[in-house]
PDB file of C-alpha atoms and ligand atoms in Angstrom:
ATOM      1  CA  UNK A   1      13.765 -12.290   3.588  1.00  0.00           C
ATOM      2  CA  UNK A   2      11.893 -14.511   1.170  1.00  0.00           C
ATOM      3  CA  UNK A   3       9.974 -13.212  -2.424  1.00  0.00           C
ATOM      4  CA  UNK A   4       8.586 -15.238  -4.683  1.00  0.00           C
ATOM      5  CA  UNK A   5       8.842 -14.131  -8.095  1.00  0.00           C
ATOM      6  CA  UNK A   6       6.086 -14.961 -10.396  1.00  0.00           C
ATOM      7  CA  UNK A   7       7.318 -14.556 -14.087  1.00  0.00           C
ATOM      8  CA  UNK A   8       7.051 -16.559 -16.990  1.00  0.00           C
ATOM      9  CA  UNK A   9       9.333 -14.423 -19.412  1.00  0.00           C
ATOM     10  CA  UNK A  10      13.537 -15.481 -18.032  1.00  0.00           C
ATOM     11  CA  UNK A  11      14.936 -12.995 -20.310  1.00  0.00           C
ATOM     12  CA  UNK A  12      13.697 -10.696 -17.530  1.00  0.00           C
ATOM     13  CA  UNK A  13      13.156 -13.086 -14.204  1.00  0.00           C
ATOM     14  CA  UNK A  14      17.136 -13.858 -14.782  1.00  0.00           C
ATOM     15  CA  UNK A  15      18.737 -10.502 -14.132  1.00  0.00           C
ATOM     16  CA  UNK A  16      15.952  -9.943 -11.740  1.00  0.00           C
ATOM     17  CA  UNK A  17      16.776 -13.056  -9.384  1.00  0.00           C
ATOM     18  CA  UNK A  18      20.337 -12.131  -9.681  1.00  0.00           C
ATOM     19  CA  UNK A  19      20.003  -8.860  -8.735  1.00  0.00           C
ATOM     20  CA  UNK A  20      18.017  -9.507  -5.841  1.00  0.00           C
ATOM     21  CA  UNK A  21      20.480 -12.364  -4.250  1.00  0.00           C
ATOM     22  CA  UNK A  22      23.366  -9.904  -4.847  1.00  0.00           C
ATOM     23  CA  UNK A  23      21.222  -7.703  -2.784  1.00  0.00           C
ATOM     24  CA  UNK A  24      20.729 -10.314  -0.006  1.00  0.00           C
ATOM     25  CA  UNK A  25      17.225 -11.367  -0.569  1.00  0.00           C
ATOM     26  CA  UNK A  26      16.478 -15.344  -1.092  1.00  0.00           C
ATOM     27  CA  UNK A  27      14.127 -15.333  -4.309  1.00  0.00           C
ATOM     28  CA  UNK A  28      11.247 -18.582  -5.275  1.00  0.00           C
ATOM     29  CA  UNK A  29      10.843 -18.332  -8.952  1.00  0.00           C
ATOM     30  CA  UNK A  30       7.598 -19.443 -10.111  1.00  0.00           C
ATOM     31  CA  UNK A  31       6.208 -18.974 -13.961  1.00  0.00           C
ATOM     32  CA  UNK A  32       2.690 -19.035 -13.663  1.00  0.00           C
ATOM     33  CA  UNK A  33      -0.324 -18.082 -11.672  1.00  0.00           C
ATOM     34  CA  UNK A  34      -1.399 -21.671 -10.674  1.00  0.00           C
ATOM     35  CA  UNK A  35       2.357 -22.315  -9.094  1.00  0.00           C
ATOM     36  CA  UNK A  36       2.493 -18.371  -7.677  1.00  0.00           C
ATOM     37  CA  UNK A  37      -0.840 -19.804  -5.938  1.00  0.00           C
ATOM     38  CA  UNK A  38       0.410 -22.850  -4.671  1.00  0.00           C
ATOM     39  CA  UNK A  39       3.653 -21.862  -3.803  1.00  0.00           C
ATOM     40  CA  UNK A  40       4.890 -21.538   0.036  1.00  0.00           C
ATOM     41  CA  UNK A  41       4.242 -18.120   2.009  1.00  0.00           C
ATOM     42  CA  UNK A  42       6.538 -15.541   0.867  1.00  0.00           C
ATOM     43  CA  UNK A  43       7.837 -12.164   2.436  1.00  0.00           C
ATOM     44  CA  UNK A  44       7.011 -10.681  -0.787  1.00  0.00           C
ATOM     45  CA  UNK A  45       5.083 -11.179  -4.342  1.00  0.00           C
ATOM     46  CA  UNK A  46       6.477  -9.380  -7.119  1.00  0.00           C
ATOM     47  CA  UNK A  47       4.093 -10.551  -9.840  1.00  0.00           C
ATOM     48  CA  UNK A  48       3.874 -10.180 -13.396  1.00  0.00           C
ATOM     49  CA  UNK A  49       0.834  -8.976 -14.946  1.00  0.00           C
ATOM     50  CA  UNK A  50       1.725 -11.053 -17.877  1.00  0.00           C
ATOM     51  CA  UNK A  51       1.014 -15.195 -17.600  1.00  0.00           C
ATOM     52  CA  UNK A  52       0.608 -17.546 -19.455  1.00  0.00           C
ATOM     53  CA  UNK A  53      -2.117 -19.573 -17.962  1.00  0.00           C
ATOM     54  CA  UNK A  54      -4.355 -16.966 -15.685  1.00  0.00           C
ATOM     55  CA  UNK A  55      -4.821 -12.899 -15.702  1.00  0.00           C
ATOM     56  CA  UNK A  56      -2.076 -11.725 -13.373  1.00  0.00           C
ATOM     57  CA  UNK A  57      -4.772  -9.302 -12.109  1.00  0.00           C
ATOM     58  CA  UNK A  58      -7.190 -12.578 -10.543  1.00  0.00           C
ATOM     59  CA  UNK A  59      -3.889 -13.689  -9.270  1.00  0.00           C
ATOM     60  CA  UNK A  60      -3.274 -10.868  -7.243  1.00  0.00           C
ATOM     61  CA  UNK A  61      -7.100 -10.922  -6.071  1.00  0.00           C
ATOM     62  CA  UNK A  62      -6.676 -14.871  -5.357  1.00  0.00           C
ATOM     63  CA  UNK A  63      -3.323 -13.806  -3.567  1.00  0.00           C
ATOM     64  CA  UNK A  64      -4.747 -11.043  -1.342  1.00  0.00           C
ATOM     65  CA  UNK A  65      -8.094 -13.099  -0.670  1.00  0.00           C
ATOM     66  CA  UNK A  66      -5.764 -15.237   1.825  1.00  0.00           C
ATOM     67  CA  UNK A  67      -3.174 -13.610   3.306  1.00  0.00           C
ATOM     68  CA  UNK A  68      -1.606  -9.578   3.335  1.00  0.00           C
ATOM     69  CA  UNK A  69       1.196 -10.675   2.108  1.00  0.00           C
ATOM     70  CA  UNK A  70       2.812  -7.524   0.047  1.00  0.00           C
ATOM     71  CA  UNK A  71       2.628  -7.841  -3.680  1.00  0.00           C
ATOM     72  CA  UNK A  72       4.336  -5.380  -6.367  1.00  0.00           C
ATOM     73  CA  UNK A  73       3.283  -5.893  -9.785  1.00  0.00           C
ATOM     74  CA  UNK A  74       5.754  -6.146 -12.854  1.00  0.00           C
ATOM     75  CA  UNK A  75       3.965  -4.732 -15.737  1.00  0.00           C
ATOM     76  CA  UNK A  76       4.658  -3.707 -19.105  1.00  0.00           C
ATOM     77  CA  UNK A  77       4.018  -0.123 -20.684  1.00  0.00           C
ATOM     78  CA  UNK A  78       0.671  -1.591 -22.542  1.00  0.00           C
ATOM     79  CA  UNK A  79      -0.943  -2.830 -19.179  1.00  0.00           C
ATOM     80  CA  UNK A  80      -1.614   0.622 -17.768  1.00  0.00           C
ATOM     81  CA  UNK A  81      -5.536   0.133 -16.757  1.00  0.00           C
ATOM     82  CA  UNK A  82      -4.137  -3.169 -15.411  1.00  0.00           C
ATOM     83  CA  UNK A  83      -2.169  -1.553 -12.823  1.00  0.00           C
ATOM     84  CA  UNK A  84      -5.229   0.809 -11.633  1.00  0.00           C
ATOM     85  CA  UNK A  85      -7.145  -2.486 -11.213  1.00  0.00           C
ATOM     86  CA  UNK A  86      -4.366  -3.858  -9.533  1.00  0.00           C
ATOM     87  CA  UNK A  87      -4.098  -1.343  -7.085  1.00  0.00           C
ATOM     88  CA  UNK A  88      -7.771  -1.582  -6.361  1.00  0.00           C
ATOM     89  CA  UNK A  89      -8.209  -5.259  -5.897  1.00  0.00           C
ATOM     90  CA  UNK A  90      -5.491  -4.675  -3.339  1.00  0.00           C
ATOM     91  CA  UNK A  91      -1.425  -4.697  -4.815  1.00  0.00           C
ATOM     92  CA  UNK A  92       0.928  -2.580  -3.097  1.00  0.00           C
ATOM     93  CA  UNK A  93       2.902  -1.148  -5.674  1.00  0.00           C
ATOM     94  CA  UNK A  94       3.930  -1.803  -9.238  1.00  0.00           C
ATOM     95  CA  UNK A  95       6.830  -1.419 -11.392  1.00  0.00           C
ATOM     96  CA  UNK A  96       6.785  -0.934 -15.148  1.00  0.00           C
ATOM     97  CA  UNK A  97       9.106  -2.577 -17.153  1.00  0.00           C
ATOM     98  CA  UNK A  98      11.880  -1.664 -17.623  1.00  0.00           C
ATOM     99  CA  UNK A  99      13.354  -1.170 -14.376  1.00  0.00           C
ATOM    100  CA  UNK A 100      16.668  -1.497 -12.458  1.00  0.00           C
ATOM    101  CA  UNK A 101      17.616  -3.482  -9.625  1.00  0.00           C
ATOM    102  CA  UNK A 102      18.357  -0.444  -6.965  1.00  0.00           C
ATOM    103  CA  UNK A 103      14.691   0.942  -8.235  1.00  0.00           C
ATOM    104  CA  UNK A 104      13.681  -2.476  -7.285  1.00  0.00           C
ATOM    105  CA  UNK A 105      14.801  -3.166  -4.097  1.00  0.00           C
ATOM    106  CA  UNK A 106      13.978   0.256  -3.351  1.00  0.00           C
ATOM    107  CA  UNK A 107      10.269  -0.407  -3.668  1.00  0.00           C
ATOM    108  CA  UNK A 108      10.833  -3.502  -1.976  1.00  0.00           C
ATOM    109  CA  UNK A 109      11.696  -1.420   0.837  1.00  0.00           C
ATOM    110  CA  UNK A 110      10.027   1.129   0.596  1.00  0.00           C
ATOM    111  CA  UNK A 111       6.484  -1.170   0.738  1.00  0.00           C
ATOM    112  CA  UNK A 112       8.033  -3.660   3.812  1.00  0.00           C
ATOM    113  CA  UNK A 113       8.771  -0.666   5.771  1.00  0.00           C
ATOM    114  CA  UNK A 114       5.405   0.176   5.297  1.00  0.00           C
ATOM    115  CA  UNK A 115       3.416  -2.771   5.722  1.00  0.00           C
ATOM    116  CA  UNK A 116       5.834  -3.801   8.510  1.00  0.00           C
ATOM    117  CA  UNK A 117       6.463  -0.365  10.304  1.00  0.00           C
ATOM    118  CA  UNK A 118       6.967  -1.385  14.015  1.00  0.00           C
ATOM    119  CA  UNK A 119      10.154  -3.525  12.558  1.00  0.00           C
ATOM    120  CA  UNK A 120      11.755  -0.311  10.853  1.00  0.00           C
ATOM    121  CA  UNK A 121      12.445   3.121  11.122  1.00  0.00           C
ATOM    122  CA  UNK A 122      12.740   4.923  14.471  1.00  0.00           C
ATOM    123  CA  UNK A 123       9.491   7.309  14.721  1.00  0.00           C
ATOM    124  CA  UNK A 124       9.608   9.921  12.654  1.00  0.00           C
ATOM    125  CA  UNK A 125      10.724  13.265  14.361  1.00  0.00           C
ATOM    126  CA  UNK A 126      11.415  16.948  13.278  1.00  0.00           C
ATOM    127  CA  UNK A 127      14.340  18.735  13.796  1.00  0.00           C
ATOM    128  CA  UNK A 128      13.664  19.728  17.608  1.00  0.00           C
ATOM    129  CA  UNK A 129      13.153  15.985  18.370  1.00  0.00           C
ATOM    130  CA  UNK A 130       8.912  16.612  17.888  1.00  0.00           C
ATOM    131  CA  UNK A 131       7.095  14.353  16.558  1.00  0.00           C
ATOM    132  CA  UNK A 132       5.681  15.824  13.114  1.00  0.00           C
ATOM    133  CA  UNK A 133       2.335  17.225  13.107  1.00  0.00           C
ATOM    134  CA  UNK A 134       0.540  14.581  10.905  1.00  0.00           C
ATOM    135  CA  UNK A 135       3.051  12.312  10.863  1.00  0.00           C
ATOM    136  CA  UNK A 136       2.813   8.128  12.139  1.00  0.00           C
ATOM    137  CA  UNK A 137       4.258   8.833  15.373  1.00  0.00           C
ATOM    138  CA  UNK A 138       2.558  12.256  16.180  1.00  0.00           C
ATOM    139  CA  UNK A 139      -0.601  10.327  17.779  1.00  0.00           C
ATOM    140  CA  UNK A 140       1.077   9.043  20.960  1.00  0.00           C
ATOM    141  CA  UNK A 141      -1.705   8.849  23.366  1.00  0.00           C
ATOM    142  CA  UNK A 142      -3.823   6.232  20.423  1.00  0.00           C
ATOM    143  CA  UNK A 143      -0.322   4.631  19.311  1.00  0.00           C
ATOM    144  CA  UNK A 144      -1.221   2.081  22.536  1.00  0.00           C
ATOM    145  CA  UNK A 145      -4.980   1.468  21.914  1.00  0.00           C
ATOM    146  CA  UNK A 146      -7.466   2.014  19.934  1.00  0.00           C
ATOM    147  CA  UNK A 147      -9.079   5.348  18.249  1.00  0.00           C
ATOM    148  CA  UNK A 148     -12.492   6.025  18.232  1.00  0.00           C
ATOM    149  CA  UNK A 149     -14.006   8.646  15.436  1.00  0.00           C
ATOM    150  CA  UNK A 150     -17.933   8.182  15.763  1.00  0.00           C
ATOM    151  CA  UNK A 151     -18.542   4.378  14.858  1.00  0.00           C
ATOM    152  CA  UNK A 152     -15.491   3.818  13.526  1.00  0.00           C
ATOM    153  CA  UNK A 153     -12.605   2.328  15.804  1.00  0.00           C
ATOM    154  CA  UNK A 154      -9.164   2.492  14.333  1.00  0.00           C
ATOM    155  CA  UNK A 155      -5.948   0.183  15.998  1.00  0.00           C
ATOM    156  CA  UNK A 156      -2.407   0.954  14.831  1.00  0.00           C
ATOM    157  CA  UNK A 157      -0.567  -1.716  16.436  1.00  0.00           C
ATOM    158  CA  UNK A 158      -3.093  -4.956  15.091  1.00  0.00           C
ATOM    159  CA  UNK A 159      -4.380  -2.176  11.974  1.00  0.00           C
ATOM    160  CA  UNK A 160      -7.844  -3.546  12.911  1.00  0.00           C
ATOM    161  CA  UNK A 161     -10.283  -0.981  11.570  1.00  0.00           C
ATOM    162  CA  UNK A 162     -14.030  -1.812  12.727  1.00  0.00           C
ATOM    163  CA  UNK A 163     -17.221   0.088  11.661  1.00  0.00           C
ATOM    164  CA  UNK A 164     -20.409   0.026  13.730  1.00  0.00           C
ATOM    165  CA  UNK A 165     -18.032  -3.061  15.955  1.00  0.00           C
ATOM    166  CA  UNK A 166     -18.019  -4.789  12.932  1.00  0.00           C
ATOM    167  CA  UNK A 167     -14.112  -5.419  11.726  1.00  0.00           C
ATOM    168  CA  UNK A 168     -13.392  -3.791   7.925  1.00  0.00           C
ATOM    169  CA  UNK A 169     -11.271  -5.686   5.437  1.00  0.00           C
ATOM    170  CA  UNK A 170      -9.077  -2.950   4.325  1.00  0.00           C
ATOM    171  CA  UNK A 171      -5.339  -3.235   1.849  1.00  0.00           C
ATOM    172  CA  UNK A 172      -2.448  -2.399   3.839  1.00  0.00           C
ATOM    173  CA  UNK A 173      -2.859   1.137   1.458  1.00  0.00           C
ATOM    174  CA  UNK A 174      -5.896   1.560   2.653  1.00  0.00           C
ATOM    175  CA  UNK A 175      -5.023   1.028   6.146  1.00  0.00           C
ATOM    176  CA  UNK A 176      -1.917   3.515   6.080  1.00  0.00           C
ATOM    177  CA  UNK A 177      -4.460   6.309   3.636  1.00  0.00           C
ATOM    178  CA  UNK A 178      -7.236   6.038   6.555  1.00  0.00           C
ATOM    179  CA  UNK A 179      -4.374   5.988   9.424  1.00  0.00           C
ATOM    180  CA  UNK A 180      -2.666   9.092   7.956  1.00  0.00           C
ATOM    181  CA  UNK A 181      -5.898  11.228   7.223  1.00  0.00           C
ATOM    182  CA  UNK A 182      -7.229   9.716  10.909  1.00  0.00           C
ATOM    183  CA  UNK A 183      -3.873  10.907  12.280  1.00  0.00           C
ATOM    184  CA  UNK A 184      -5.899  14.755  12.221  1.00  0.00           C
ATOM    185  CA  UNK A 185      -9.191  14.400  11.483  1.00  0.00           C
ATOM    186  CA  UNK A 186     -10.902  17.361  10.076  1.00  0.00           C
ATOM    187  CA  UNK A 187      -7.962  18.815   8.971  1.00  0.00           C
ATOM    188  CA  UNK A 188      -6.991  18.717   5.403  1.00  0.00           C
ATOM    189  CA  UNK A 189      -4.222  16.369   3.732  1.00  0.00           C
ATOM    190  CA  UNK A 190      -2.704  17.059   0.604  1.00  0.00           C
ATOM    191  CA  UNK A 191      -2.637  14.884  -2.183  1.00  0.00           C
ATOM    192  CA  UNK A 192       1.233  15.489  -2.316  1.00  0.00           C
ATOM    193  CA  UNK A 193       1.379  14.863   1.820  1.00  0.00           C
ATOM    194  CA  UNK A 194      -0.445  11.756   1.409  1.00  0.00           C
ATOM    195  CA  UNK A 195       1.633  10.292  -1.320  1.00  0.00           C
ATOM    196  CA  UNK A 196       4.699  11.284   0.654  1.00  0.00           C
ATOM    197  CA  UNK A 197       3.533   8.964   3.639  1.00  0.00           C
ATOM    198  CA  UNK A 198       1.435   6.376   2.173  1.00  0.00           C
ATOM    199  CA  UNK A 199       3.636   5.883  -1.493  1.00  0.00           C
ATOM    200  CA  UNK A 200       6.769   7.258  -1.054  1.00  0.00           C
ATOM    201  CA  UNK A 201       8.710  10.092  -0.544  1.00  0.00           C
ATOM    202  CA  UNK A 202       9.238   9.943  -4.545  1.00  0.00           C
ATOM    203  CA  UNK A 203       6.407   8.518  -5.491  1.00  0.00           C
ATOM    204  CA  UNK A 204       6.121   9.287  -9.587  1.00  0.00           C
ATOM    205  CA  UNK A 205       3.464   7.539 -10.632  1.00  0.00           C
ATOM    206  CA  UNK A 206       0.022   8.811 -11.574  1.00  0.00           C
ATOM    207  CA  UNK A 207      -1.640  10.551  -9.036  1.00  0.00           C
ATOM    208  CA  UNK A 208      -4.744   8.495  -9.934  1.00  0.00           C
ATOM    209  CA  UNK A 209      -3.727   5.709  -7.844  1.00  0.00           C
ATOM    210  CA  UNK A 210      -4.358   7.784  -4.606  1.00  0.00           C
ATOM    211  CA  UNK A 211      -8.248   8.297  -5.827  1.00  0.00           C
ATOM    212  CA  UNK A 212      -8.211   4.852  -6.481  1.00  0.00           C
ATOM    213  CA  UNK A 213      -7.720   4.366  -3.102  1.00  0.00           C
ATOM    214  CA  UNK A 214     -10.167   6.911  -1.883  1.00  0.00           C
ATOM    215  CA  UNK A 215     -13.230   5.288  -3.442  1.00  0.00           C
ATOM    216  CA  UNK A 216     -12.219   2.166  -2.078  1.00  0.00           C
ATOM    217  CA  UNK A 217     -11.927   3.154   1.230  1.00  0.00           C
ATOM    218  CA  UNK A 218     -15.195   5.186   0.470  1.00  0.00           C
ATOM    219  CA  UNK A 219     -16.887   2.279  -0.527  1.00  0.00           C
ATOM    220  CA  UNK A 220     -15.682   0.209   2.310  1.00  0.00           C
ATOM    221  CA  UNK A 221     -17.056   2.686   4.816  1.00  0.00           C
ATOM    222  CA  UNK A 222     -19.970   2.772   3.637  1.00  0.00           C
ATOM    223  CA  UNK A 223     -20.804   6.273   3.085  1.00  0.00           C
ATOM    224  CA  UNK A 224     -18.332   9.020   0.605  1.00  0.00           C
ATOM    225  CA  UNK A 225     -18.635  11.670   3.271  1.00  0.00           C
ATOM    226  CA  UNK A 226     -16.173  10.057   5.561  1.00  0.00           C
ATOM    227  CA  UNK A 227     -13.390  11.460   3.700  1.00  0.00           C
ATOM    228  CA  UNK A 228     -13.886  15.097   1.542  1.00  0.00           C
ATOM    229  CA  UNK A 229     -12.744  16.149  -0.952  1.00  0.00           C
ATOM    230  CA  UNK A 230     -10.879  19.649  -1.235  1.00  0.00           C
ATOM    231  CA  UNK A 231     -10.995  20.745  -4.410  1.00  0.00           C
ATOM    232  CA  UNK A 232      -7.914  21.424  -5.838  1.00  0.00           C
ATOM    233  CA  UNK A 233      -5.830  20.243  -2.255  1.00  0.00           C
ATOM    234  CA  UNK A 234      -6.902  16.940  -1.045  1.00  0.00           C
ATOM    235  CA  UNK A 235      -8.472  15.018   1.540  1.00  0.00           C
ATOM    236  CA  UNK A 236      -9.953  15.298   4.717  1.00  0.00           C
ATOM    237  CA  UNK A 237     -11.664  12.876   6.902  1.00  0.00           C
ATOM    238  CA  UNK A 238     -14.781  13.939   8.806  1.00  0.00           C
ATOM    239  CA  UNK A 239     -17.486  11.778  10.894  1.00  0.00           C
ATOM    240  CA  UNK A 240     -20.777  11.748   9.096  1.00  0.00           C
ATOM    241  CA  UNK A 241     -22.995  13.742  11.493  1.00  0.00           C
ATOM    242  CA  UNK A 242     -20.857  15.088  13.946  1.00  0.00           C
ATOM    243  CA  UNK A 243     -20.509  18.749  13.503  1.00  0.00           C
ATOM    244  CA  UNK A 244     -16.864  18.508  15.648  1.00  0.00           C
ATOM    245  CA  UNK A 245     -15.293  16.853  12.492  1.00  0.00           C
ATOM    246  CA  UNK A 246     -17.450  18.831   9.644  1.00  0.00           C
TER     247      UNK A 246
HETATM  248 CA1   CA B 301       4.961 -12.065 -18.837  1.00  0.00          CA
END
């Protein structure tokens, strides 16, 4: 597996690259956006918030634009809103600085398993050998084709999401948010379920990023009653206008 690593600052892209080859991965090293932009395909981005010649933020937009390639940012304490923007013009993850290796690669993971899930991971079962209520793999009977909710047609296997037949542009985390709260409609998901499934199992970072990701998806469908909001719980998803979902 191939990442390209965009950062300027060596003191930290050193350990980083050697890290990552002791961990098997093959690891581009760019320093800026212009080269992160013109730089071959990659498995991965891990990108630095931090250039010198363009806002790592319009790289990541630039980046996502073409291709849904995964991309973690690398950003330092100070960048905090960054990160929220990040997320919303369509990063996967980020890390702050400083981080280790293992937390690294376990991200890396963590977001290619995700973003990638027909390559990894056996479905998802409970203890009885059922597929979990809620879960990926509990939806057997859609995992083939495609799911219909009112006008809006959901496929798991291309994660092609159209609206009225017309095909949505969604982030892979907005794909995997509307796929898990799609998995039940109607019923409600809880913030900590969601992170659990979309994030990751230990997912610590602020909880904001998941309503990030709701008024995107929001705004991309068009109309905020699509997905409610439980007070206090989380999320549900319900068809605007039909009373089986409301
Ligand atoms: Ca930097």
């Amino acid at each position: 597996m191939r990442l390209l690593l965009v950062e300027d600052d060596d003191r930290i892209a050193g350990p980083i690259m050697e890290g990552l080859v002791r961990y098997g991965f093959a690891v581009d090293h760019v320093k800026s956006g212009a080269s992160a932009l013109s730089a071959s395909p990659a498995a991965l981005v891990l990108l630095d918030l931090g250039l010198p010649d363009m806002d790592g933020i319009d790289v990541c937009r630039a980046l996502r634009a073409r291709s849904a390639v995964p991309i973690i940012m690398i950003t330092a304490r100070s960048e905090e809103a960054d990160r929220v923007v990040g997320l919303e013009v369509g990063a996967d993850d980020y890390l702050s600085k400083p981080f280790g290796v293992r937390e690294l690669v376990a991200r890396i993971r963590a977001v290619t398993r995700r973003t990638h899930p027909e390559r990894h991971a056996p479905p998802r079962t409970g203890t009885t050998g059922v597929p979990l209520q809620g879960s990926p793999h509990a939806r057997l009977p859609e995992e083939r084709g495609d799911q219909h909710l009112g006008p809006l047609t959901i496929n798991r296997r291309t994660r092609g999401v159209t609206l009225d037949s017309r095909p949505l542009t969604l982030t892979p985390k907005e794909f995997d948010l509307l796929a898990q709260l799609a998995g039940d409609p109607g019923a409600v998901h809880s913030r900590q379920q969601i992170l659990d499934t979309v994030w990751d199992p230990n997912y610590f970072g602020p909880t904001r990023t998941l309503d990030v990701h709701v008024s995107a998806l929001r705004r991309k469908l068009g109309d905020p009653s699509w997905i409610a909001t439980v007070r206090g719980i989380g999320f549900r998803l319900t068809v605007p206008g039909d009373s089986a979902y409301a």
